[in-house]
PDB file of C-alpha atoms in Angstrom:
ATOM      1  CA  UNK C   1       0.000   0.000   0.000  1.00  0.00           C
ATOM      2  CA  UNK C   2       0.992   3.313  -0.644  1.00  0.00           C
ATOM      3  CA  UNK C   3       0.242   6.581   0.473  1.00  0.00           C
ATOM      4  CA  UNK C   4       1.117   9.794  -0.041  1.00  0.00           C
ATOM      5  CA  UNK C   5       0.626  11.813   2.724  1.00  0.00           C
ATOM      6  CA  UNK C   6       0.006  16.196   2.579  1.00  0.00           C
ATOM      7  CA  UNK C   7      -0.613  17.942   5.845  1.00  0.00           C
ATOM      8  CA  UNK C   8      -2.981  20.465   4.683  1.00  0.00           C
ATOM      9  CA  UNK C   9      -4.738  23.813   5.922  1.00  0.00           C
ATOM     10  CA  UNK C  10      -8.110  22.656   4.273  1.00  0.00           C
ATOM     11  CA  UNK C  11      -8.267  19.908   0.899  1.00  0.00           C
ATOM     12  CA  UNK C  12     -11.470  19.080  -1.149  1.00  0.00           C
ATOM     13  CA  UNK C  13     -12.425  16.806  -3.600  1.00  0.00           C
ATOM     14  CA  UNK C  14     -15.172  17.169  -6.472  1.00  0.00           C
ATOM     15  CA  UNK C  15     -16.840  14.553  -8.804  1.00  0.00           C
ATOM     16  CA  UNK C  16     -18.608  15.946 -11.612  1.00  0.00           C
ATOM     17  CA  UNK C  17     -18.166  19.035 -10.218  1.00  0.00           C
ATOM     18  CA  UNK C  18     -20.079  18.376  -7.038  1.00  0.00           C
ATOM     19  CA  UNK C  19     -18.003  18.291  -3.615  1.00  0.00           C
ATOM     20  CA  UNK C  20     -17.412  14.853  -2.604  1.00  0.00           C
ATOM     21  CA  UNK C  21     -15.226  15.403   0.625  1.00  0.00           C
ATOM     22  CA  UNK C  22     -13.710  18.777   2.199  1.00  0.00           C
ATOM     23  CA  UNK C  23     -11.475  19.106   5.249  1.00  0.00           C
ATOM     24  CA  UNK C  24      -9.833  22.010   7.246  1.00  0.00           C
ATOM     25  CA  UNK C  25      -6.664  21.470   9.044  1.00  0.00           C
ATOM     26  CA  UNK C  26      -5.073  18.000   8.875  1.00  0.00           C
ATOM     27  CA  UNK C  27      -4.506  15.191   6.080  1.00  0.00           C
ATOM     28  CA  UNK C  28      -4.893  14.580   2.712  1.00  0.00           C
ATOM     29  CA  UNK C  29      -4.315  11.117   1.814  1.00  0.00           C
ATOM     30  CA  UNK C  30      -3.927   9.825  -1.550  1.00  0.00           C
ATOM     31  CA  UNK C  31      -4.010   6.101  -1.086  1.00  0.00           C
ATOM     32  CA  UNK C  32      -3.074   3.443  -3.485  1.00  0.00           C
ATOM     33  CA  UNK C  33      -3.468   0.006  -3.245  1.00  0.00           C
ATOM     34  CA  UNK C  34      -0.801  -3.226  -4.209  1.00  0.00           C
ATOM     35  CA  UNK C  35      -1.913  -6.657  -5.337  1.00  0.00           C
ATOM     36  CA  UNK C  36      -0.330  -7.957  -2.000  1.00  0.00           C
ATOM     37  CA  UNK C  37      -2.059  -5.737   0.074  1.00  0.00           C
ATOM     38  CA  UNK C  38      -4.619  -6.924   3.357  1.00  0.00           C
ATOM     39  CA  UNK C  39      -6.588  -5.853   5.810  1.00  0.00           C
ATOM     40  CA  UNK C  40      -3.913  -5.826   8.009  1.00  0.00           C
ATOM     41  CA  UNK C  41      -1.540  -3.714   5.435  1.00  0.00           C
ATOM     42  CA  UNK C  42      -4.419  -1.128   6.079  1.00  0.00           C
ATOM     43  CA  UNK C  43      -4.784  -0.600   9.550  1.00  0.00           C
ATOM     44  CA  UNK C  44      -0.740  -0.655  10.319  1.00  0.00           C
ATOM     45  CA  UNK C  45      -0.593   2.129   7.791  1.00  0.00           C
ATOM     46  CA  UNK C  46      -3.423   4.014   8.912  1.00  0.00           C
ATOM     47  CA  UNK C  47      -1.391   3.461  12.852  1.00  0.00           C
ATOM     48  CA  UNK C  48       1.739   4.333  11.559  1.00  0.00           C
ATOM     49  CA  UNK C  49      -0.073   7.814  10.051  1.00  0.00           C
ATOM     50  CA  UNK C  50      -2.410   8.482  13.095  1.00  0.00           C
ATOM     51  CA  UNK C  51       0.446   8.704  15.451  1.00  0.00           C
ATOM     52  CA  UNK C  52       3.554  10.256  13.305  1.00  0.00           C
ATOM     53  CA  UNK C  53       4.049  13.700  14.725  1.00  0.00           C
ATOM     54  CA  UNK C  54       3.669  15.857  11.603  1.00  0.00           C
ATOM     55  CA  UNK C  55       2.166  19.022  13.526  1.00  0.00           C
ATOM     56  CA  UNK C  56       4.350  21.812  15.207  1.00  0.00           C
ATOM     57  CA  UNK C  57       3.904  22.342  18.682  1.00  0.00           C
ATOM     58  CA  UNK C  58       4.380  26.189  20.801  1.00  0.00           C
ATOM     59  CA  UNK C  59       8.237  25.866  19.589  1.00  0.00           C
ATOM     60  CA  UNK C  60       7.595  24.952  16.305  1.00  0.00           C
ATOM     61  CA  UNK C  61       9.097  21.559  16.607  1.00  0.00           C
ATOM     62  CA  UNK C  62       6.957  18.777  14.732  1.00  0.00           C
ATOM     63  CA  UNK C  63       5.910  17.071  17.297  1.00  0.00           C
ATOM     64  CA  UNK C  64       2.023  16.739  17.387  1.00  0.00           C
ATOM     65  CA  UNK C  65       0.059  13.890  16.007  1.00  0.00           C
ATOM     66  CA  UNK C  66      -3.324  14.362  14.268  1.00  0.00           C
ATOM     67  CA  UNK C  67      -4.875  13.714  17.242  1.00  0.00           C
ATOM     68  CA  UNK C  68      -3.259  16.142  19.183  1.00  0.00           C
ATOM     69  CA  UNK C  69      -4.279  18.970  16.785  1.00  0.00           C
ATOM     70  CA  UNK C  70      -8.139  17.461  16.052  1.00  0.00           C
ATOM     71  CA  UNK C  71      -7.195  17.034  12.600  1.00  0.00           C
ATOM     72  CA  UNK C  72      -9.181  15.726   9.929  1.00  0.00           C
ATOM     73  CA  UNK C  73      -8.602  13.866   7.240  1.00  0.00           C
ATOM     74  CA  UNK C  74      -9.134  13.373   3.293  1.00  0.00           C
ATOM     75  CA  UNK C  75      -8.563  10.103   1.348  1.00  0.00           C
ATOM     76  CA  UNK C  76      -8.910   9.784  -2.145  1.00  0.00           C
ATOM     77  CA  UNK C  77      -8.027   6.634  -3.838  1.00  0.00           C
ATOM     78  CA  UNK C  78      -4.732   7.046  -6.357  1.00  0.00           C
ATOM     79  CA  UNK C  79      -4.108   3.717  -8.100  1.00  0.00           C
ATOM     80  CA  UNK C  80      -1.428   5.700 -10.507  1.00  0.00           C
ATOM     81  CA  UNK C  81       0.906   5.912  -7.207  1.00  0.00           C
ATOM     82  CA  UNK C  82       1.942   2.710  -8.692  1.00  0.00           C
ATOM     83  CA  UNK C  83       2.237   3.665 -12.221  1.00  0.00           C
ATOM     84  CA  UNK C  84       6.180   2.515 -13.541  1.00  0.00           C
ATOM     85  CA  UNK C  85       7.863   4.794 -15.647  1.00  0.00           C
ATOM     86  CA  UNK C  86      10.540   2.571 -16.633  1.00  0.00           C
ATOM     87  CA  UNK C  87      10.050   1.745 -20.210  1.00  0.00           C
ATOM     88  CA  UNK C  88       8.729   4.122 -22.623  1.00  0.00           C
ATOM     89  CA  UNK C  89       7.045   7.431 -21.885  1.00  0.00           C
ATOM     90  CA  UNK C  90       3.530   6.131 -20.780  1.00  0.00           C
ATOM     91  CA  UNK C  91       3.217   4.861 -17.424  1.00  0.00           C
ATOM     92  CA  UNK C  92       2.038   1.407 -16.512  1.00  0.00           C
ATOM     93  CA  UNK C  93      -0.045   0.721 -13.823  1.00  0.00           C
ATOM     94  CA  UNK C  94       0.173  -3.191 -14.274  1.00  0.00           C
ATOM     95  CA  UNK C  95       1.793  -3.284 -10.714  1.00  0.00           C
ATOM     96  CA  UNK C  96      -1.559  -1.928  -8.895  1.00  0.00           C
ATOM     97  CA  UNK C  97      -3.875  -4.310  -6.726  1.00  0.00           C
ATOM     98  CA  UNK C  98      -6.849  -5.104  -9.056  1.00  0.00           C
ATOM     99  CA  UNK C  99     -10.281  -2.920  -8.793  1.00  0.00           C
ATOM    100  CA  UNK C 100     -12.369  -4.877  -7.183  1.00  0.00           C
ATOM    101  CA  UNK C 101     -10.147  -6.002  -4.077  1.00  0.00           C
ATOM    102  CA  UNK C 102      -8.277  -1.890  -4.547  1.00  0.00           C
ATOM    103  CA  UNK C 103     -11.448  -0.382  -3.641  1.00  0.00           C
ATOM    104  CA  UNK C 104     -12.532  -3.218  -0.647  1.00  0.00           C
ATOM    105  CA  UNK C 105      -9.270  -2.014   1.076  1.00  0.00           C
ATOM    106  CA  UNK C 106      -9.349   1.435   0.417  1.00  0.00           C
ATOM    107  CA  UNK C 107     -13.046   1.708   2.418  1.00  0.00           C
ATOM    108  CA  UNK C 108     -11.232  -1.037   5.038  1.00  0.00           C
ATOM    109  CA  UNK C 109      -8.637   2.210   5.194  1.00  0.00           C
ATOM    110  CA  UNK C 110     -11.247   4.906   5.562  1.00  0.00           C
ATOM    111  CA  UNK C 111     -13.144   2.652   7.957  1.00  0.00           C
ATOM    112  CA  UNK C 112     -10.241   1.984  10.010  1.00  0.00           C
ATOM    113  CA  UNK C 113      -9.731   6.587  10.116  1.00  0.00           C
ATOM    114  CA  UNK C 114     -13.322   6.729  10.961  1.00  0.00           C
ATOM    115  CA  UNK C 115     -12.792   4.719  13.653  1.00  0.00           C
ATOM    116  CA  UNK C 116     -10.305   6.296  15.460  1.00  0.00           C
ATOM    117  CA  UNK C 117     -11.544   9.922  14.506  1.00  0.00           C
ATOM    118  CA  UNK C 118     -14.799   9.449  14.153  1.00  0.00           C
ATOM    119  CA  UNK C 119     -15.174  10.537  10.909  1.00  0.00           C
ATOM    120  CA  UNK C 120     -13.315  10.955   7.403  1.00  0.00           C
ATOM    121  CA  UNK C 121     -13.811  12.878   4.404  1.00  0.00           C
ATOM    122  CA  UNK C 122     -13.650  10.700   1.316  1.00  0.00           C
ATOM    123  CA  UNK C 123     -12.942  10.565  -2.461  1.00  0.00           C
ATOM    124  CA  UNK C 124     -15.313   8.076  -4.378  1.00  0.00           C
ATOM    125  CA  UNK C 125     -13.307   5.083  -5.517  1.00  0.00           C
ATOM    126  CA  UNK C 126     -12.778   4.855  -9.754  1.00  0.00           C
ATOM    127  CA  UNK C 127     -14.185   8.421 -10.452  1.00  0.00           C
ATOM    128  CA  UNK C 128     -12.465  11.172 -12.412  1.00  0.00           C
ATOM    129  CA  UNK C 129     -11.400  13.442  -9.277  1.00  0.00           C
ATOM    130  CA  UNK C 130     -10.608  16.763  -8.785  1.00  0.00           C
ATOM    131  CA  UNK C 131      -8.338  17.373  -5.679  1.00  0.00           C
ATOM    132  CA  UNK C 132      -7.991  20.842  -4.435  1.00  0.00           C
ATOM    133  CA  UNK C 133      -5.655  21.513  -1.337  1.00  0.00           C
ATOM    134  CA  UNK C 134      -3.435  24.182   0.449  1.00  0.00           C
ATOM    135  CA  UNK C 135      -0.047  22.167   1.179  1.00  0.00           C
ATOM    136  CA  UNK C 136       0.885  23.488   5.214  1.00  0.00           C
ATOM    137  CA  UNK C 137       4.388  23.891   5.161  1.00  0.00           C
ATOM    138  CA  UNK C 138       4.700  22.421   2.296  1.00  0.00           C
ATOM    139  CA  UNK C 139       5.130  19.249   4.288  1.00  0.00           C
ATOM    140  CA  UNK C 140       4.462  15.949   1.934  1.00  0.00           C
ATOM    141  CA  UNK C 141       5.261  12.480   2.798  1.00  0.00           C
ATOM    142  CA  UNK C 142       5.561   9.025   1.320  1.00  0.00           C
ATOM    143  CA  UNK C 143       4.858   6.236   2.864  1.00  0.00           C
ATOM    144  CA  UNK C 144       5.397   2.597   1.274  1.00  0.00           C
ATOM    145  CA  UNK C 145       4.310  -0.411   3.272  1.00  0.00           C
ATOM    146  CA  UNK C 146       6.790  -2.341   1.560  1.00  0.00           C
ATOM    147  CA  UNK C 147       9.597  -0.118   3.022  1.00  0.00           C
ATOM    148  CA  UNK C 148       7.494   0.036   6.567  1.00  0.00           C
ATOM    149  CA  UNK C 149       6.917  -2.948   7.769  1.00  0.00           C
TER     150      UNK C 149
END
């Protein structure tokens, strides 16, 4: 699983040009899901984002957790985080987790946020998106379960 993590000052998403999802202060989360990928690869990544300390505290150091802040959060589904580049000039996305078991973990994901916060903001699986956000810092990671756990 992969996810590419944006602490943001607010993030929306739009389908057809109707919002879908919009959050304030805390995470956008484009998620993308490998052919390997469980249950379990879900909720370790969604522990290893609730609790990293992305958030400045009075110093200015980064170390507040979503929690700590009441931060919300955004996940849209991003199979192309798994597109490979290496041959030719148009990506292949060969190397995602198929549709129908993709979008089964990606509400597992969102389920396992709304369970913790309470609530979560979503994307809607296999639409044509439009992601609007304001980066905070800019501060963007990525997170690979392969390279996590």
């Amino acid at each position: 699983m992969r996810a590419l993590l944006q602490r943001v000052s607010q993030a929306s998403v739009r389908v057809e040009g109707e919002l879908e999802g919009s959050i304030g202060r805390g995470y956008l989360i484009l998620l993308g899901v490998g052919p390997q990928d469980t249950e379990e690869t879900a909720a370790a990544l969604w522990q290893k984002i609730l609790k990293l300390r992305l958030f400045e505290d009075a110093q200015g150091k980064t170390n507040l957790s979503l929690g700590d802040v009441g931060g919300a959060v955004l996940v849209v589904s991003q199979f192309t985080l798994y597109a490979n580049c290496r041959k030719g000039n148009r990506p292949s996305f060969t190397e995602a987790g198929d549709p129908q078991t993709a979008e089964a973990l990606y509400e597992y994901f969102a389920q396992c946020v709304r369970q913790s916060l309470g609530t979560v903001e979503t994307g809607r699986f296999g639409a044509m998106m439009e992601v609007a956000l304001v980066n905070d810092g800019p501060f963007t990671i990525w997170l690979d379960t392969d390279q996590l756990f």
